Amino acid sequence: EGHAYFGNAIQSSISTTATGSLPDSGLHQIRARHVWEGLGVDGSGVTVAIVDTGVDWQHPDLQRNYRGNRGGGRVDHSTSWFHTSIPTATTPFDPHGHGTHVTGTAVGQNGIGVAPGAHWIAVAIADENGIAYDSDIHAAFRAAGALPIVRCPHTGSLSGRRSGLWSAVRGGCHQVRDIVDRDCGHGPLL
């Protein structure tokens, strides 16, 4: 059976400067602020599924937009977390740090994430040694099928340059749905 090794990831944190500007980081290089402010797109209304070593859901840059965080001190992990190697683990954790780092890059707050307005859920696929087997990855897709992940756009109207992108996104959703349906019997896409 195939496998991947995650090992111990290097932990780092990036914060904004006192003026609120982005540090010289990948976010600056991809001009994220232009997208957030110029196009009004920050990931709001989207839920990102992280399939990795797990996630430290209490990380200060991730806790606010964890979908299981209901606010006011209420938390429900049942529809936002699953661990394929340890299915009895009911609270998100990340012993290797890699999934937490990836989640921060995707949706982290305080100038570290590309889509800071998005919510996130996680499926951990690595065992205690940081190894993920093909069976864990397949189990992650099955688990993701039980967790609502992405609502694909089926209708809408955009004109000009963005209409091609809209068509590509719609086509991509259908292609991913076909792949997941074929390989897993049901898909995470709604």
Short mmCIF file of C-alpha atoms in Angstrom, two decimals:
data_model
loop_
_atom_site.label_atom_id
_atom_site.label_comp_id
_atom_site.label_asym_id
_atom_site.label_seq_id
_atom_site.Cartn_x
_atom_site.Cartn_y
_atom_site.Cartn_z
CA GLU A 1 0.00 0.00 0.00
CA GLY A 2 1.30 3.48 -0.82
CA HIS A 3 1.98 6.02 1.87
CA ALA A 4 3.25 9.52 2.52
CA TYR A 5 5.39 10.70 5.42
CA PHE A 6 4.72 14.09 6.99
CA GLY A 7 7.22 14.01 9.87
CA ASN A 8 7.53 17.03 12.11
CA ALA A 9 6.70 20.25 10.34
CA ILE A 10 8.51 23.47 11.07
CA GLN A 11 6.24 25.80 13.01
CA SER A 12 6.28 29.49 12.19
CA SER A 13 4.00 32.44 12.52
CA ILE A 14 3.65 35.54 10.41
CA SER A 15 1.85 38.57 11.72
CA THR A 16 0.95 41.89 10.27
CA THR A 17 3.00 44.94 11.11
CA ALA A 18 1.80 47.63 13.49
CA THR A 19 0.31 49.52 10.52
CA GLY A 20 -1.72 46.46 9.48
CA SER A 21 0.25 45.92 6.27
CA LEU A 22 1.20 42.49 5.08
CA PRO A 23 4.72 41.29 5.72
CA ASP A 24 6.96 40.49 2.77
CA SER A 25 5.37 37.09 2.34
CA GLY A 26 3.60 34.98 -0.21
CA LEU A 27 0.42 36.97 0.47
CA HIS A 28 2.20 40.11 -0.62
CA GLN A 29 3.66 38.37 -3.67
CA ILE A 30 0.27 37.10 -4.85
CA ARG A 31 -1.27 40.53 -4.14
CA ALA A 32 -3.87 39.11 -1.77
CA ARG A 33 -4.87 42.53 -0.43
CA HIS A 34 -5.85 43.58 -3.96
CA VAL A 35 -8.23 40.63 -4.14
CA TRP A 36 -9.60 41.17 -0.65
CA GLU A 37 -10.13 44.91 -1.00
CA GLY A 38 -10.36 45.45 -4.77
CA LEU A 39 -12.62 42.52 -5.61
CA GLY A 40 -14.18 42.03 -2.18
CA VAL A 41 -13.18 38.35 -2.17
CA ASP A 42 -11.76 36.96 1.07
CA GLY A 43 -13.25 33.47 1.18
CA SER A 44 -16.44 34.47 3.00
CA GLY A 45 -19.21 31.95 2.38
CA VAL A 46 -16.73 29.16 1.58
CA THR A 47 -15.74 26.18 3.73
CA VAL A 48 -12.29 24.74 3.03
CA ALA A 49 -11.60 21.08 3.84
CA ILE A 50 -8.08 20.41 5.09
CA VAL A 51 -6.93 16.80 4.58
CA ASP A 52 -3.58 16.53 6.33
CA THR A 53 -1.98 15.64 9.69
CA GLY A 54 -4.81 17.29 11.65
CA VAL A 55 -5.28 20.87 12.84
CA ASP A 56 -4.78 22.62 16.17
CA TRP A 57 -8.28 24.08 16.25
CA GLN A 58 -7.36 26.34 19.19
CA HIS A 59 -4.56 28.10 17.30
CA PRO A 60 -5.30 31.84 17.72
CA ASP A 61 -5.20 32.46 13.97
CA LEU A 62 -7.54 29.54 13.19
CA GLN A 63 -10.04 29.23 16.02
CA ARG A 64 -12.36 32.04 14.93
CA ASN A 65 -13.14 30.57 11.51
CA TYR A 66 -13.25 26.90 12.50
CA ARG A 67 -16.71 25.75 11.39
CA GLY A 68 -17.14 23.78 14.63
CA ASN A 69 -16.71 26.98 16.68
CA ARG A 70 -20.32 28.06 17.28
CA GLY A 71 -19.32 31.18 19.23
CA GLY A 72 -19.99 32.08 22.82
CA GLY A 73 -17.78 29.23 24.02
CA ARG A 74 -19.90 26.59 22.23
CA VAL A 75 -18.06 24.07 20.06
CA ASP A 76 -19.36 21.14 17.99
CA HIS A 77 -16.65 19.05 16.38
CA SER A 78 -19.03 16.37 15.09
CA THR A 79 -19.56 17.91 11.64
CA SER A 80 -16.19 19.59 11.22
CA TRP A 81 -13.55 17.01 12.17
CA PHE A 82 -12.65 13.36 11.56
CA HIS A 83 -9.45 11.35 12.06
CA THR A 84 -9.09 8.36 9.73
CA SER A 85 -6.40 6.58 11.81
CA ILE A 86 -8.01 7.35 15.18
CA PRO A 87 -11.78 7.52 14.55
CA THR A 88 -12.44 7.84 18.30
CA ALA A 89 -10.57 11.18 18.40
CA THR A 90 -13.43 13.64 18.72
CA THR A 91 -11.41 16.85 19.12
CA PRO A 92 -9.13 18.22 16.38
CA PHE A 93 -5.42 18.01 17.10
CA ASP A 94 -2.20 18.02 15.10
CA PRO A 95 0.80 16.22 16.59
CA HIS A 96 3.00 17.02 13.59
CA GLY A 97 2.06 20.66 12.89
CA HIS A 98 1.88 20.29 9.11
CA GLY A 99 -1.92 20.44 8.84
CA THR A 100 -2.04 23.47 11.15
CA HIS A 101 0.51 25.23 8.96
CA VAL A 102 -1.45 24.38 5.79
CA THR A 103 -4.70 25.58 7.39
CA GLY A 104 -3.03 28.85 8.37
CA THR A 105 -1.81 29.35 4.82
CA ALA A 106 -5.30 28.71 3.47
CA VAL A 107 -7.60 30.49 5.93
CA GLY A 108 -5.54 31.93 8.80
CA GLN A 109 -6.36 35.26 10.39
CA ASN A 110 -3.98 38.17 11.12
CA GLY A 111 -2.34 38.32 7.72
CA ILE A 112 -1.28 34.68 7.35
CA GLY A 113 -4.06 33.14 5.20
CA VAL A 114 -5.06 33.59 1.59
CA ALA A 115 -8.80 33.32 2.38
CA PRO A 116 -9.21 34.67 5.93
CA GLY A 117 -12.98 34.96 5.56
CA ALA A 118 -13.46 31.25 4.85
CA HIS A 119 -14.40 28.61 7.40
CA TRP A 120 -12.48 25.36 7.65
CA ILE A 121 -13.04 21.72 8.55
CA ALA A 122 -10.41 18.99 8.80
CA VAL A 123 -9.88 15.30 8.18
CA ALA A 124 -6.64 13.97 9.66
CA ILE A 125 -5.03 11.20 7.61
CA ALA A 126 -1.64 10.71 9.30
CA ASP A 127 -1.07 8.22 12.08
CA GLU A 128 1.01 8.95 15.21
CA ASN A 129 4.20 8.46 13.17
CA GLY A 130 3.17 10.97 10.52
CA ILE A 131 2.40 8.30 7.94
CA ALA A 132 -0.72 8.42 5.76
CA TYR A 133 -1.65 5.34 3.77
CA ASP A 134 -3.74 5.24 0.61
CA SER A 135 -6.54 3.72 2.69
CA ASP A 136 -6.47 6.77 5.01
CA ILE A 137 -6.74 9.09 2.03
CA HIS A 138 -9.70 7.12 0.66
CA ALA A 139 -11.28 7.16 4.12
CA ALA A 140 -10.82 10.94 4.17
CA PHE A 141 -12.86 11.24 0.97
CA ARG A 142 -15.56 9.01 2.47
CA ALA A 143 -15.58 11.13 5.64
CA ALA A 144 -15.64 14.31 3.60
CA GLY A 145 -18.68 12.92 1.77
CA ALA A 146 -20.46 12.88 5.12
CA LEU A 147 -19.32 16.44 5.91
CA PRO A 148 -20.72 19.20 3.72
CA ILE A 149 -17.65 20.79 2.18
CA VAL A 150 -18.14 22.78 -1.00
CA ARG A 151 -21.22 24.18 -2.61
CA CYS A 152 -20.42 24.30 -6.29
CA PRO A 153 -21.92 27.17 -8.24
CA HIS A 154 -24.48 25.87 -10.70
CA THR A 155 -26.00 29.14 -11.81
CA GLY A 156 -24.86 32.70 -11.99
CA SER A 157 -23.90 35.38 -14.38
CA LEU A 158 -20.57 37.06 -14.74
CA SER A 159 -19.49 38.96 -17.78
CA GLY A 160 -16.20 39.89 -19.36
CA ARG A 161 -12.93 38.38 -18.24
CA ARG A 162 -14.39 36.64 -15.21
CA SER A 163 -17.00 34.68 -17.19
CA GLY A 164 -14.30 32.27 -18.41
CA LEU A 165 -13.17 31.74 -14.83
CA TRP A 166 -16.76 31.11 -13.76
CA SER A 167 -17.12 28.48 -16.47
CA ALA A 168 -13.85 26.87 -15.41
CA VAL A 169 -14.99 26.74 -11.78
CA ARG A 170 -18.31 25.21 -12.76
CA GLY A 171 -16.57 22.68 -15.00
CA GLY A 172 -14.06 21.90 -12.27
CA CYS A 173 -16.79 21.18 -9.75
CA HIS A 174 -18.44 18.73 -12.11
CA GLN A 175 -15.10 17.06 -12.89
CA VAL A 176 -14.23 16.70 -9.21
CA ARG A 177 -17.72 15.41 -8.45
CA ASP A 178 -17.33 12.76 -11.17
CA ILE A 179 -13.95 11.66 -9.82
CA VAL A 180 -15.15 11.47 -6.21
CA ASP A 181 -18.38 9.69 -7.20
CA ARG A 182 -16.42 7.15 -9.24
CA ASP A 183 -13.74 6.51 -6.60
CA CYS A 184 -15.75 6.80 -3.41
CA GLY A 185 -19.36 6.13 -4.36
CA HIS A 186 -20.48 9.54 -3.10
CA GLY A 187 -18.97 12.97 -3.07
CA PRO A 188 -18.30 15.87 -0.78
CA LEU A 189 -19.58 18.37 -3.32
CA LEU A 190 -23.12 19.69 -3.07
#
